[in-house]
Coordinates of C-alpha atoms and ligand atoms in Angstrom, one line a residue:
M288 CA 0.0 0.0 0.0
I289 CA 2.8 2.4 1.0
P290 CA 4.7 2.2 -2.4
W291 CA 1.3 3.2 -4.0
I292 CA 1.4 6.3 -1.8
C293 CA 5.1 7.2 -1.7
E294 CA 8.5 5.6 -2.0
H295 CA 9.9 6.8 1.3
Q296 CA 11.8 4.2 3.4
T297 CA 11.0 6.2 6.5
S298 CA 7.3 6.2 5.6
N299 CA 7.3 2.5 5.1
L300 CA 9.1 1.9 8.4
F301 CA 6.7 4.3 10.2
V302 CA 3.7 2.5 9.0
F303 CA 5.0 -1.1 9.4
G304 CA 6.7 -0.4 12.7
N305 CA 3.7 1.3 14.5
F306 CA 1.4 -1.4 13.1
L307 CA 3.6 -4.2 14.4
N308 CA 3.9 -2.5 17.8
A309 CA 0.1 -2.3 18.2
I310 CA -0.1 -6.1 17.5
L311 CA 2.7 -6.7 20.0
L312 CA 0.9 -4.7 22.7
R313 CA -2.2 -6.9 22.3
L314 CA 0.1 -10.0 22.5
F315 CA 1.9 -8.9 25.6
T316 CA -1.3 -7.7 27.5
T317 CA -4.8 -9.0 26.9
G318 CA -3.8 -11.6 24.3
A319 CA -7.2 -10.8 22.8
F320 CA -7.6 -9.8 19.2
Q321 CA -10.6 -8.3 17.3
L322 CA -10.2 -8.0 13.6
R323 CA -11.9 -4.7 13.5
S324 CA -9.3 -3.1 15.7
I325 CA -6.4 -3.5 13.3
F326 CA -8.3 -1.4 10.7
F327 CA -8.5 1.4 13.3
D328 CA -4.7 1.0 14.0
M329 CA -4.1 1.4 10.3
A330 CA -6.4 4.4 10.0
V331 CA -4.6 6.3 12.7
I332 CA -1.1 5.4 11.3
M333 CA -2.1 6.4 7.8
L334 CA -3.6 9.6 9.0
L335 CA -0.3 10.5 10.7
L336 CA 1.6 9.4 7.6
G337 CA -0.6 11.6 5.4
I338 CA 0.1 14.6 7.5
S339 CA 3.8 13.9 7.3
L340 CA 3.5 14.3 3.5
I341 CA 2.2 17.9 3.7
V342 CA 4.5 19.0 6.6
K343 CA 7.1 21.5 5.4
K344 CA 10.4 19.5 4.7
K345 CA 12.5 21.3 7.3
R346 CA 10.0 20.1 9.9
R347 CA 9.5 16.6 8.5
N348 CA 12.2 15.1 10.6
A349 CA 10.9 16.5 13.8
Y350 CA 7.4 15.5 12.9
Y351 CA 8.4 11.9 12.4
W352 CA 10.3 11.7 15.7
I353 CA 7.4 13.3 17.6
A354 CA 4.7 11.0 16.0
T355 CA 6.9 7.9 16.5
F356 CA 7.6 8.9 20.1
L357 CA 3.9 9.3 20.9
M358 CA 3.0 6.0 19.3
I359 CA 5.7 4.1 21.0
T360 CA 5.0 5.8 24.3
T361 CA 1.3 4.7 24.0
C362 CA 2.5 1.1 23.6
V363 CA 5.2 1.1 26.4
T364 CA 3.1 2.8 29.0
N365 CA 0.0 0.7 28.4
S366 CA 2.1 -2.5 28.4
L367 CA 3.7 -1.5 31.7
Y368 CA 0.5 -0.4 33.2
Y369 CA -1.4 -3.5 32.1
N370 CA 1.1 -5.7 33.7
Y371 CA 0.5 -4.0 37.0
Y372 CA -3.1 -3.1 36.9
S373 CA -4.6 -5.5 34.3
S374 CA -6.1 -2.4 32.6
F375 CA -4.9 0.4 30.4
I376 CA -3.6 3.8 31.3
S377 CA -5.6 7.1 31.2
V378 CA -4.3 10.6 30.9
S379 CA -7.0 11.6 33.4
L380 CA -5.2 9.6 36.1
L381 CA -2.0 11.4 35.4
A382 CA -3.8 14.7 35.9
T383 CA -4.3 14.1 39.6
S384 CA -1.4 14.6 41.9
V385 CA -2.5 11.6 43.9
F386 CA -2.2 9.4 40.9
V387 CA 1.2 10.8 39.9
K388 CA 2.4 9.9 43.4
D389 CA 0.8 6.5 43.1
V390 CA 2.0 5.9 39.6
G391 CA 5.4 7.1 40.8
D392 CA 5.4 4.5 43.5
A393 CA 3.8 2.0 41.2
V394 CA 6.5 2.5 38.6
M395 CA 9.2 2.0 41.2
E396 CA 7.5 -1.2 42.4
M397 CA 6.5 -2.4 38.9
V398 CA 8.5 -5.3 37.5
I399 CA 9.4 -4.0 34.0
R400 CA 9.3 -7.0 31.8
P401 CA 11.6 -7.2 28.7
C402 CA 8.5 -7.3 26.5
D403 CA 7.5 -3.9 27.8
L404 CA 10.5 -2.4 26.1
T405 CA 10.4 -4.3 22.8
Y406 CA 8.4 -1.5 21.2
L407 CA 11.6 0.7 21.4
W408 CA 13.1 -1.3 18.4
L409 CA 11.3 1.2 16.2
F410 CA 13.4 4.1 17.5
V411 CA 16.6 2.3 16.6
A412 CA 15.2 1.3 13.2
M413 CA 14.0 4.9 12.5
F414 CA 17.4 6.2 13.4
V415 CA 19.2 3.8 11.0
V416 CA 16.8 4.4 8.1
R417 CA 16.9 8.2 8.5
R418 CA 20.7 8.0 8.5
K419 CA 20.7 5.8 5.3
H420 CA 18.0 7.8 3.5
P421 CA 18.4 11.4 4.5
E422 CA 16.8 12.4 1.2
E423 CA 14.8 15.5 1.3
Y424 CA 11.1 15.1 0.9
R425 CA 9.0 17.4 -1.2
V426 CA 5.4 18.1 -0.1
N427 CA 3.3 15.5 -2.0
K428 CA -0.4 16.5 -2.0
M429 CA -1.4 13.5 -4.2
A430 CA 0.2 11.1 -1.7
F431 CA -1.6 12.9 1.1
L432 CA -5.0 12.4 -0.6
K433 CA -4.2 8.8 -1.2
S434 CA -3.4 8.3 2.5
M435 CA -6.7 10.0 3.4
A436 CA -8.5 7.6 1.1
V437 CA -6.9 4.7 2.9
V438 CA -7.9 6.2 6.2
I439 CA -11.5 6.4 5.2
V440 CA -11.5 2.8 3.8
C441 CA -10.0 1.5 7.0
L442 CA -12.5 3.3 9.2
G443 CA -15.4 2.1 7.1
I444 CA -14.2 -1.5 7.3
G445 CA -13.5 -1.3 11.0
C446 CA -17.0 0.2 11.8
S447 CA -18.7 -2.4 9.6
L448 CA -17.2 -5.3 11.7
P449 CA -18.7 -6.5 15.1
P450 CA -19.1 -6.0 18.0
Y451 CA -21.3 -3.0 17.3
S452 CA -21.8 -2.4 21.1
S453 CA -18.3 -1.0 21.2
F454 CA -19.5 2.4 20.1
S455 CA -21.1 3.0 23.4
R456 CA -18.0 1.8 25.2
L457 CA -16.0 4.5 23.5
Y458 CA -18.3 7.0 25.1
K459 CA -18.6 5.3 28.5
L460 CA -15.0 4.2 28.6
W461 CA -15.7 2.2 31.8
N462 CA -13.9 -0.9 30.5
R463 CA -10.7 0.1 29.0
T464 CA -9.7 -3.4 28.1
M465 CA -12.7 -3.9 26.0
V466 CA -12.2 -0.5 24.3
L467 CA -8.6 -1.3 23.4
N468 CA -9.5 -4.8 22.2
S469 CA -12.2 -3.4 20.0
W470 CA -10.6 -0.2 18.8
G471 CA -6.9 -0.7 19.0
P472 CA -4.4 1.1 21.3
Y473 CA -4.1 4.3 19.2
V474 CA -7.9 5.0 19.0
Y475 CA -8.2 3.9 22.7
Q476 CA -5.7 6.5 23.8
I477 CA -7.2 9.3 21.6
D478 CA -10.6 8.5 23.0
D479 CA -9.2 8.5 26.5
I480 CA -7.6 12.0 26.0
I481 CA -10.9 13.3 24.6
Q482 CA -13.0 11.9 27.5
S483 CA -10.5 13.2 30.0
L484 CA -10.3 16.8 28.5
K485 CA -14.1 17.1 27.7
P486 CA -15.1 18.5 31.1
K487 CA -12.5 21.3 30.8
F488 CA -14.3 22.6 27.7
N489 CA -17.7 22.4 29.4
N490 CA -16.5 24.9 31.9
V491 CA -16.0 27.6 29.4
F492 CA -19.6 28.0 28.2
G493 CA -22.8 28.5 30.2
Y494 CA -21.1 28.7 33.6
D495 CA -22.7 31.9 34.9
N496 CA -26.2 30.9 33.9
A497 CA -25.7 27.5 35.5
Y498 CA -24.4 29.0 38.7
K499 CA -27.4 31.5 38.9
K500 CA -30.0 28.7 38.3
T501 CA -28.4 26.4 40.9
N502 CA -28.0 29.2 43.5
D503 CA -31.6 30.2 43.0
Y504 CA -32.7 26.6 43.4
Y505 CA -31.0 26.2 46.8
N506 CA -32.2 29.6 48.0
E507 CA -35.8 28.7 47.1
N508 CA -35.5 25.1 48.4
R509 CA -33.2 25.6 51.4
K510 CA -34.0 22.6 53.7
E511 CA -33.1 23.3 57.3
K512 CA -32.1 20.1 59.0
K513 CA -35.1 18.6 60.7
N514 CA -34.6 16.1 63.5
N515 CA -36.7 13.0 64.1
K516 CA -36.5 9.9 66.2
Y517 CA -33.7 8.5 64.1
T518 CA -31.5 11.5 64.4
G519 CA -28.1 10.5 65.7
I520 CA -29.1 6.9 66.6
F521 CA -25.8 5.7 65.0
E522 CA -23.6 8.7 65.8
G523 CA -20.0 7.6 66.5
K524 CA -20.6 4.0 65.5
N525 CA -18.4 2.2 62.9
V526 CA -20.1 1.7 59.6
I527 CA -19.6 -1.1 57.1
A528 CA -21.4 -0.5 53.8
I529 CA -21.6 -3.4 51.4
H530 CA -22.1 -2.4 47.8
A531 CA -23.8 -5.5 46.5
E532 CA -23.2 -5.9 42.8
S533 CA -26.4 -6.3 40.8
L534 CA -28.5 -7.4 43.8
Q535 CA -32.2 -7.0 43.1
A536 CA -35.0 -6.8 45.7
F537 CA -37.1 -9.6 44.1
T538 CA -34.5 -12.1 45.3
I539 CA -35.1 -11.2 48.9
G540 CA -37.4 -13.7 50.4
L541 CA -37.6 -15.7 47.1
E542 CA -37.9 -19.5 47.5
L543 CA -37.5 -22.0 44.6
N544 CA -37.5 -25.7 45.2
N545 CA -38.1 -25.0 48.9
Q546 CA -34.7 -23.3 48.8
E547 CA -34.3 -19.7 50.0
I548 CA -32.2 -17.7 47.5
T549 CA -31.0 -15.2 50.2
P550 CA -31.3 -16.9 53.6
N551 CA -28.7 -14.7 55.2
L552 CA -30.0 -11.4 53.8
N553 CA -33.5 -12.5 54.9
K554 CA -32.3 -12.8 58.4
L555 CA -30.8 -9.2 58.3
V556 CA -34.1 -7.9 56.7
N557 CA -36.1 -9.6 59.5
S558 CA -34.1 -8.0 62.3
G559 CA -33.0 -4.6 60.8
I560 CA -34.4 -1.7 58.9
Y561 CA -35.5 -2.7 55.4
F562 CA -36.4 -0.3 52.7
D563 CA -38.4 -2.4 50.3
N564 CA -39.3 0.3 47.8
F565 CA -35.8 1.4 47.0
Y566 CA -34.3 2.1 43.5
A567 CA -30.9 2.8 42.1
Q568 CA -30.8 5.8 39.8
V569 CA -27.9 5.0 37.5
G570 CA -26.9 6.2 34.1
V571 CA -24.1 4.8 31.9
G572 CA -21.9 4.8 34.9
T573 CA -23.7 1.8 36.6
S574 CA -21.7 0.9 39.7
S575 CA -19.8 4.2 39.7
D576 CA -23.0 6.2 39.4
T577 CA -24.4 4.4 42.4
E578 CA -21.3 5.1 44.4
F579 CA -21.5 8.8 43.4
T580 CA -25.2 9.2 44.1
Y581 CA -25.0 7.3 47.4
A582 CA -22.1 9.5 48.6
T583 CA -23.4 12.9 47.4
S584 CA -27.2 12.8 47.0
L585 CA -26.8 14.1 43.5
L586 CA -28.0 12.3 40.3
P587 CA -25.3 10.9 38.0
S588 CA -24.0 13.1 35.1
N589 CA -26.0 13.3 31.9
N590 CA -22.8 13.4 29.8
G591 CA -20.2 10.8 30.5
T592 CA -19.7 9.6 34.0
V593 CA -18.6 11.5 37.1
F594 CA -16.0 8.9 38.0
V595 CA -14.2 9.2 34.6
N596 CA -15.0 12.7 33.4
Y597 CA -15.4 14.8 36.6
Y598 CA -13.3 12.9 39.0
N599 CA -11.5 16.2 40.0
D600 CA -14.7 18.1 40.9
H601 CA -15.4 19.2 44.5
F602 CA -18.4 17.3 46.1
V603 CA -19.8 17.2 49.6
T604 CA -19.7 13.4 50.3
I605 CA -20.6 11.2 53.2
Q606 CA -17.0 10.2 53.3
N607 CA -15.8 13.8 53.8
L608 CA -18.6 14.6 56.3
L609 CA -17.6 11.6 58.4
K610 CA -13.9 12.3 58.1
N611 CA -14.6 15.7 59.6
K612 CA -16.1 13.9 62.5
G613 CA -12.9 11.9 63.1
Y614 CA -13.8 8.8 61.1
Y615 CA -11.2 6.8 59.2
V616 CA -12.8 6.2 55.8
F617 CA -11.7 3.3 53.5
S618 CA -13.0 1.4 50.5
M619 CA -12.2 -2.2 49.5
H620 CA -12.7 -3.9 46.1
G621 CA -11.2 -7.0 44.5
N622 CA -10.9 -5.4 41.0
V623 CA -8.2 -3.2 39.7
G624 CA -8.2 0.2 41.2
D625 CA -8.6 2.2 38.0
F626 CA -11.7 0.3 36.9
W627 CA -14.2 3.2 36.8
N628 CA -11.2 5.4 37.7
R629 CA -11.9 4.6 41.3
K630 CA -8.3 5.1 42.4
A631 CA -8.5 8.8 41.6
M632 CA -12.2 9.3 42.4
H633 CA -12.2 7.6 45.8
I634 CA -9.4 9.8 47.1
N635 CA -11.3 12.8 45.8
M636 CA -14.5 11.6 47.5
G637 CA -12.6 11.6 50.8
Y638 CA -11.6 8.0 51.3
D639 CA -8.4 7.8 53.3
K640 CA -7.4 4.7 51.4
M641 CA -8.7 2.5 48.6
Y642 CA -7.7 -1.2 49.0
D643 CA -7.9 -2.5 45.4
K644 CA -6.9 -5.8 43.8
S645 CA -3.3 -5.3 44.7
A646 CA -4.1 -5.4 48.4
F647 CA -5.6 -8.9 48.2
V648 CA -4.3 -12.4 47.6
I649 CA -5.9 -13.4 44.4
D650 CA -6.5 -17.0 45.3
E651 CA -9.9 -17.5 43.7
E652 CA -11.3 -15.8 40.7
Y653 CA -14.7 -15.9 39.2
G654 CA -16.2 -13.6 36.6
L655 CA -14.6 -10.1 36.8
G656 CA -12.0 -11.1 39.4
L657 CA -11.5 -12.0 43.1
S658 CA -14.4 -14.1 44.4
D659 CA -16.7 -12.5 47.0
E660 CA -16.0 -15.4 49.4
S661 CA -12.2 -14.8 49.3
F662 CA -12.7 -11.1 49.3
F663 CA -14.8 -11.1 52.4
R664 CA -12.6 -13.7 54.1
Q665 CA -9.6 -11.4 53.6
V666 CA -11.5 -8.2 54.5
V667 CA -12.1 -9.3 58.2
P668 CA -8.5 -9.3 59.3
M669 CA -7.9 -6.1 57.4
I670 CA -10.7 -4.4 59.3
K671 CA -9.4 -5.8 62.5
D672 CA -6.0 -4.3 61.7
I673 CA -7.7 -0.9 61.0
K674 CA -9.5 -1.1 64.3
E675 CA -6.4 -1.9 66.2
N676 CA -3.8 0.2 64.4
V677 CA -5.8 3.1 63.0
G678 CA -8.6 3.3 65.5
E679 CA -12.3 3.9 65.6
P680 CA -14.7 5.0 64.4
Y681 CA -14.3 3.9 60.8
Y682 CA -16.5 3.9 57.7
G683 CA -15.7 1.2 55.1
T684 CA -17.3 0.6 51.7
L685 CA -16.9 -3.1 50.6
I686 CA -17.6 -3.5 46.8
T687 CA -18.5 -7.0 45.7
L688 CA -17.7 -8.4 42.3
T689 CA -18.7 -12.0 41.7
N690 CA -22.4 -11.3 41.0
H691 CA -21.6 -9.3 37.9
T692 CA -23.3 -10.3 34.7
P693 CA -23.3 -12.7 32.8
W694 CA -22.6 -15.4 35.6
K695 CA -21.2 -17.8 32.9
D696 CA -19.1 -19.8 35.4
V697 CA -21.7 -19.8 38.2
E698 CA -21.7 -23.6 38.3
L699 CA -18.0 -23.4 39.4
Y700 CA -19.1 -21.5 42.6
N701 CA -22.6 -22.7 43.3
E702 CA -24.2 -26.1 42.7
L703 CA -27.7 -24.8 43.6
D704 CA -30.1 -26.7 41.4
L705 CA -33.2 -24.8 40.2
S706 CA -34.6 -27.6 38.1
M707 CA -37.9 -28.9 39.5
E708 CA -39.3 -32.4 40.0
V709 CA -43.0 -32.6 39.2
N710 CA -45.4 -35.5 39.6
I711 CA -47.3 -36.1 36.4
D712 CA -49.9 -39.0 36.4
G713 CA -48.0 -40.7 39.2
E714 CA -44.7 -40.3 37.5
T715 CA -41.9 -38.0 38.8
V716 CA -40.5 -35.8 36.0
R717 CA -37.7 -33.3 36.3
R718 CA -38.2 -30.0 34.5
E719 CA -35.0 -27.9 33.8
Y720 CA -37.2 -24.8 34.2
I721 CA -34.8 -21.8 34.6
N722 CA -31.9 -23.9 35.8
N723 CA -29.7 -23.1 32.8
M724 CA -31.2 -19.8 31.8
M725 CA -29.6 -16.4 32.5
I726 CA -32.1 -15.7 35.3
G727 CA -31.3 -19.1 36.8
R728 CA -27.6 -18.4 36.7
Y729 CA -28.3 -15.0 38.2
L730 CA -30.2 -16.5 41.1
K731 CA -27.5 -19.0 41.8
S732 CA -24.9 -16.2 41.8
V733 CA -27.1 -14.2 44.2
N734 CA -27.3 -17.2 46.4
Y735 CA -23.5 -17.4 46.4
M736 CA -23.2 -13.7 47.2
D737 CA -25.7 -14.2 50.0
K738 CA -23.6 -17.0 51.5
S739 CA -20.5 -14.9 51.2
I740 CA -22.2 -12.1 53.1
G741 CA -23.5 -14.5 55.7
N742 CA -20.0 -15.9 56.3
F743 CA -18.7 -12.3 56.5
I744 CA -21.2 -11.3 59.2
N745 CA -20.3 -14.4 61.2
D746 CA -16.5 -13.9 60.8
M747 CA -16.9 -10.2 61.8
D748 CA -18.9 -11.3 64.9
E749 CA -16.3 -13.9 65.9
A750 CA -13.6 -11.3 65.5
G751 CA -15.5 -8.9 67.8
L752 CA -16.0 -6.5 64.9
L753 CA -19.8 -6.2 65.0
D754 CA -19.9 -4.4 68.4
N755 CA -20.7 -0.7 68.1
T756 CA -21.0 -1.3 64.3
V757 CA -23.7 -0.6 61.7
V758 CA -23.9 -2.7 58.6
I759 CA -25.5 -1.2 55.5
I760 CA -26.2 -3.4 52.4
Y761 CA -27.5 -2.0 49.1
G762 CA -27.9 -3.4 45.6
D763 CA -26.0 -1.1 43.2
H764 CA -28.4 -1.5 40.2
D765 CA -30.5 -4.1 38.6
A766 CA -28.9 -7.1 36.9
R767 CA -29.9 -6.1 33.3
I768 CA -31.9 -9.4 32.8
A769 CA -34.2 -9.4 29.8
K770 CA -38.0 -9.1 30.5
K771 CA -38.7 -12.4 28.7
Q772 CA -36.6 -14.2 31.3
Y773 CA -39.0 -13.0 34.0
D774 CA -42.0 -13.9 31.9
Y775 CA -40.6 -17.5 31.7
M776 CA -39.9 -17.7 35.4
Y777 CA -43.3 -16.5 36.4
N778 CA -45.4 -18.3 33.7
Y779 CA -43.7 -21.7 33.4
D780 CA -46.3 -24.5 33.2
F781 CA -44.4 -27.4 34.9
E782 CA -47.1 -29.9 33.9
N783 CA -46.9 -29.3 30.2
D784 CA -43.3 -27.9 30.0
T785 CA -44.6 -24.8 28.3
L786 CA -45.6 -21.2 29.2
Y787 CA -49.1 -20.1 30.3
N788 CA -50.7 -17.8 27.9
E789 CA -52.8 -14.8 28.9
E790 CA -56.0 -16.8 29.0
D791 CA -54.6 -19.3 31.5
E792 CA -55.9 -18.8 35.0
N793 CA -52.4 -19.2 36.3
Y794 CA -51.0 -16.5 34.0
V795 CA -49.1 -13.8 35.8
E796 CA -48.9 -10.5 33.9
F797 CA -45.4 -9.0 33.8
N798 CA -45.7 -6.0 31.6
D799 CA -43.1 -3.2 30.8
Y800 CA -44.1 -1.3 34.0
D801 CA -43.8 -4.4 36.2
Y802 CA -40.4 -4.9 34.6
E803 CA -39.4 -1.3 35.6
L804 CA -40.8 -1.7 39.1
N805 CA -38.9 -5.0 39.4
K806 CA -35.6 -3.1 39.2
K807 CA -35.9 -2.3 42.9
V808 CA -32.8 -3.1 44.9
P809 CA -32.6 -3.9 48.6
F810 CA -31.5 -1.3 51.1
I811 CA -30.8 -2.8 54.6
I812 CA -29.5 -1.2 57.7
W813 CA -28.7 -3.6 60.4
S814 CA -26.7 -3.8 63.6
K815 CA -26.2 -6.7 66.0
D816 CA -28.1 -5.0 68.8
M817 CA -31.3 -4.3 66.8
T818 CA -34.1 -6.1 68.5
S819 CA -37.0 -5.6 66.0
S820 CA -37.5 -5.2 62.3
T821 CA -38.7 -2.1 60.6
K822 CA -40.0 -2.0 57.0
I823 CA -40.0 1.3 55.2
T824 CA -42.3 1.3 52.1
T825 CA -41.9 5.0 51.2
P826 CA -40.5 5.2 47.6
M827 CA -36.8 5.9 48.0
G828 CA -33.9 6.4 45.6
M829 CA -30.2 6.1 46.0
I830 CA -30.2 10.0 46.1
D831 CA -32.0 9.7 49.5
V832 CA -29.4 7.6 51.2
L833 CA -27.0 10.3 52.3
P834 CA -29.8 12.4 53.9
T835 CA -31.3 9.3 55.5
I836 CA -28.2 7.6 57.0
G837 CA -26.6 11.1 57.4
N838 CA -29.4 11.9 59.9
M839 CA -28.7 8.7 61.7
L840 CA -25.0 9.5 61.9
N841 CA -25.7 13.2 62.6
V842 CA -24.0 14.6 59.5
Y843 CA -25.7 16.9 57.1
N844 CA -25.1 18.0 53.5
K845 CA -27.0 21.2 52.6
Y846 CA -26.5 20.4 48.9
A847 CA -28.3 17.0 49.1
L848 CA -31.1 16.8 46.5
G849 CA -32.5 13.7 48.2
K850 CA -34.7 13.5 51.4
D851 CA -34.3 11.9 54.8
I852 CA -36.9 9.1 54.2
M853 CA -37.5 8.7 57.9
G854 CA -38.7 12.3 58.1
I855 CA -41.2 12.3 55.2
K856 CA -44.7 10.9 54.6
K857 CA -45.0 8.0 52.1
E858 CA -46.9 10.2 49.7
D859 CA -43.9 12.6 49.6
G860 CA -41.5 10.0 48.4
I861 CA -40.4 10.3 44.8
V862 CA -37.7 8.4 42.8
V863 CA -36.5 10.4 39.8
F864 CA -34.7 8.5 37.0
K865 CA -32.2 10.0 34.6
D866 CA -34.7 10.2 31.7
S867 CA -37.1 12.3 33.9
S868 CA -39.4 9.3 34.6
Y869 CA -40.2 8.8 38.2
I870 CA -42.0 6.6 40.8
T871 CA -44.2 7.8 43.6
D872 CA -46.4 5.7 46.0
K873 CA -49.2 6.2 43.4
I874 CA -47.8 6.0 39.9
Y875 CA -44.8 5.1 37.7
Y876 CA -44.6 8.0 35.2
N877 CA -42.9 7.1 32.0
A878 CA -41.4 10.4 30.6
K879 CA -40.4 8.9 27.3
D880 CA -44.0 8.0 26.4
N881 CA -45.7 10.6 28.7
E882 CA -47.6 7.8 30.2
S883 CA -48.4 6.9 33.8
Y884 CA -48.9 3.4 35.3
T885 CA -51.1 3.2 38.4
I886 CA -49.4 1.7 41.5
S887 CA -52.1 2.4 44.0
N888 CA -55.7 3.3 43.1
S889 CA -55.8 6.9 44.3
V890 CA -57.4 9.9 42.8
L891 CA -54.7 12.3 41.5
D892 CA -54.9 16.0 41.7
S893 CA -55.0 17.8 38.4
D894 CA -51.4 18.9 38.7
Y895 CA -50.1 15.8 40.4
I896 CA -48.1 14.7 37.3
S897 CA -47.1 18.1 36.0
S898 CA -45.8 19.3 39.4
R899 CA -43.7 16.1 39.9
S900 CA -42.4 16.2 36.3
E901 CA -41.3 19.8 36.9
Y902 CA -39.5 18.7 40.1
A903 CA -37.9 15.8 38.3
D904 CA -36.6 18.0 35.5
K905 CA -35.3 20.5 38.0
I906 CA -33.2 18.1 40.1
I907 CA -31.8 16.5 37.0
E908 CA -30.8 20.0 35.7
V909 CA -29.3 21.1 39.1
S910 CA -27.4 17.8 39.5
N911 CA -26.0 18.0 36.1
D912 CA -25.0 21.7 36.4
I913 CA -23.3 21.1 39.7
I914 CA -21.2 18.3 38.1
V915 CA -20.4 19.8 34.7
Y916 CA -19.6 23.3 36.1
D917 CA -18.1 22.0 39.4
L918 CA -20.4 24.4 41.3
T919 CA -20.3 23.1 44.8
K920 CA -17.0 24.9 45.4
K921 CA -18.5 28.2 44.1
L922 CA -21.8 27.6 46.1
D923 CA -19.7 27.0 49.2
Ligands
GP9_1243 C1 -16.2 -3.2 38.5 C2 -17.5 -3.5 39.2 C3 -18.6 -3.7 38.2 O1 -15.1 -3.1 39.4 O2 -17.8 -2.6 40.2 O3 -19.0 -2.4 37.7 P1 -20.3 -2.3 36.8 O4 -20.1 -3.0 35.5 O5 -21.5 -2.9 37.7 O6 -20.5 -0.8 36.7
MN1244 MN1 -22.4 -2.8 39.4

């Protein structure tokens, strides 16, 4: 291809060398390979080659060296970083002083493998070729146009190849490994730079207007702190908050085959405070959106994710509020620390320390990484060490991992059998039912997570770590299981091994609204000394957690957009989702179709929907402006 464009030896080496390095990077890191990605490698290389053909000849040399340096640096840094973090580097991390300190330490500790330096061969080769072929290059417009034609063809072929879901991953950028596998290292790094710099441009336009609207909102809606019988009930206690991956509320209390799916959580529900009308309010940021909303009582960002794009913003968080009351605040998670950019964002949220994958012995891996059972087993002595050597009170967030979709290897960690034996005309017949379906795998994985949490609670008790301690458990979002899986689970006809239809008396309707309402996640507050159970049925969102547990811990965030659920009436609860839909105790309002679904048969005032829709739009706008324009600092 290159001779068709130009006869330069340097150009040939530039294209071949950078293309080979990109292949080597995949080989020395993920080992994965998607055909589409090499077309994107070639597109970037040919774009840079084309530019070299119209750069003035006295700058041509410098251009080649700079372009080659950037391409080789992309490969070397990602190869090094992957070896240490099993993920790929981001310029956004380098922008935080904390990260530079960490990466400084990390680089010192990193074992630099020989393969991490192989990419440097291209420097040597470029040097030799430039010495042997110092011929001057004239500007070659035709060759430039031919290069651009190759770029367009490569982009076209790349985009025409699967997986097509990868376009959203470019925007979300939550799983860097998937993005690099799908788009190649050069497009990955360009995307990372864009995603990291995007917030800086947002700040330039619309700031004053956003500040005025937000300031007016708080002046008109200033909520003085109101006490109630729950105020300060946990003040000064240790807090362990379990971020339960993809745990949905329908699993609580569920029995199949006379087997409880969540026997341990059921015990906590039946002896603690259980919010059974609780919803996550996530956007593209899923887990990280929940962490953000839980900590700040703000809704996730409308553009990008806070953890990746606004990790440097100033927020009032429960972590900082408790730190100001003398708490030691930590987070623990068995995945790499920069997944969702947590390493940078957790420090910014106020955690004193994030214990990520590198803090654990990776002795058992399922799904995304360290198994929950091993994670929780290792966490107990770590908390004991904190108690003894750092002191109390402490607040710890424990983020689980195993129950992450798609639960493909669930049989490796849970033998729970969800097939059913039925007696038909005196003969016992076994029906597979949901046993091998996605929803069956999910329930087996939830059962495993429940067992892991049950073991954790017991181990903590045996270690004397439940005294003076509150345990909070919340599902971080729904498990993204298709509606038809639920239809099957609720409408399976065991006798005839088929599904009931709508005429059958046993048919259970599970419509689109039921599917949305089914996305509830559990929210449990429990402590060893609780003597009775309390069930709260007020509609509650993740945004209400900070005001609710903050009141119990006696901390207050005046910028919280949520409500202390213990201080409002059931009819005042409202859960606003990112598309402006919302749930109250009476309706589910679907903003997309401007349709409402009745939850309880009540007569609605004429402005019931319009007033709540206005409220929903307002808190979405205020949340987004605070994030995009980093307004908390200014409001303060
Ligand atoms: C990743 C884990 C899962 O470490 O928290 O993130 P999710 O895919 O649920 O956002
Ligand atoms: Mn999650």
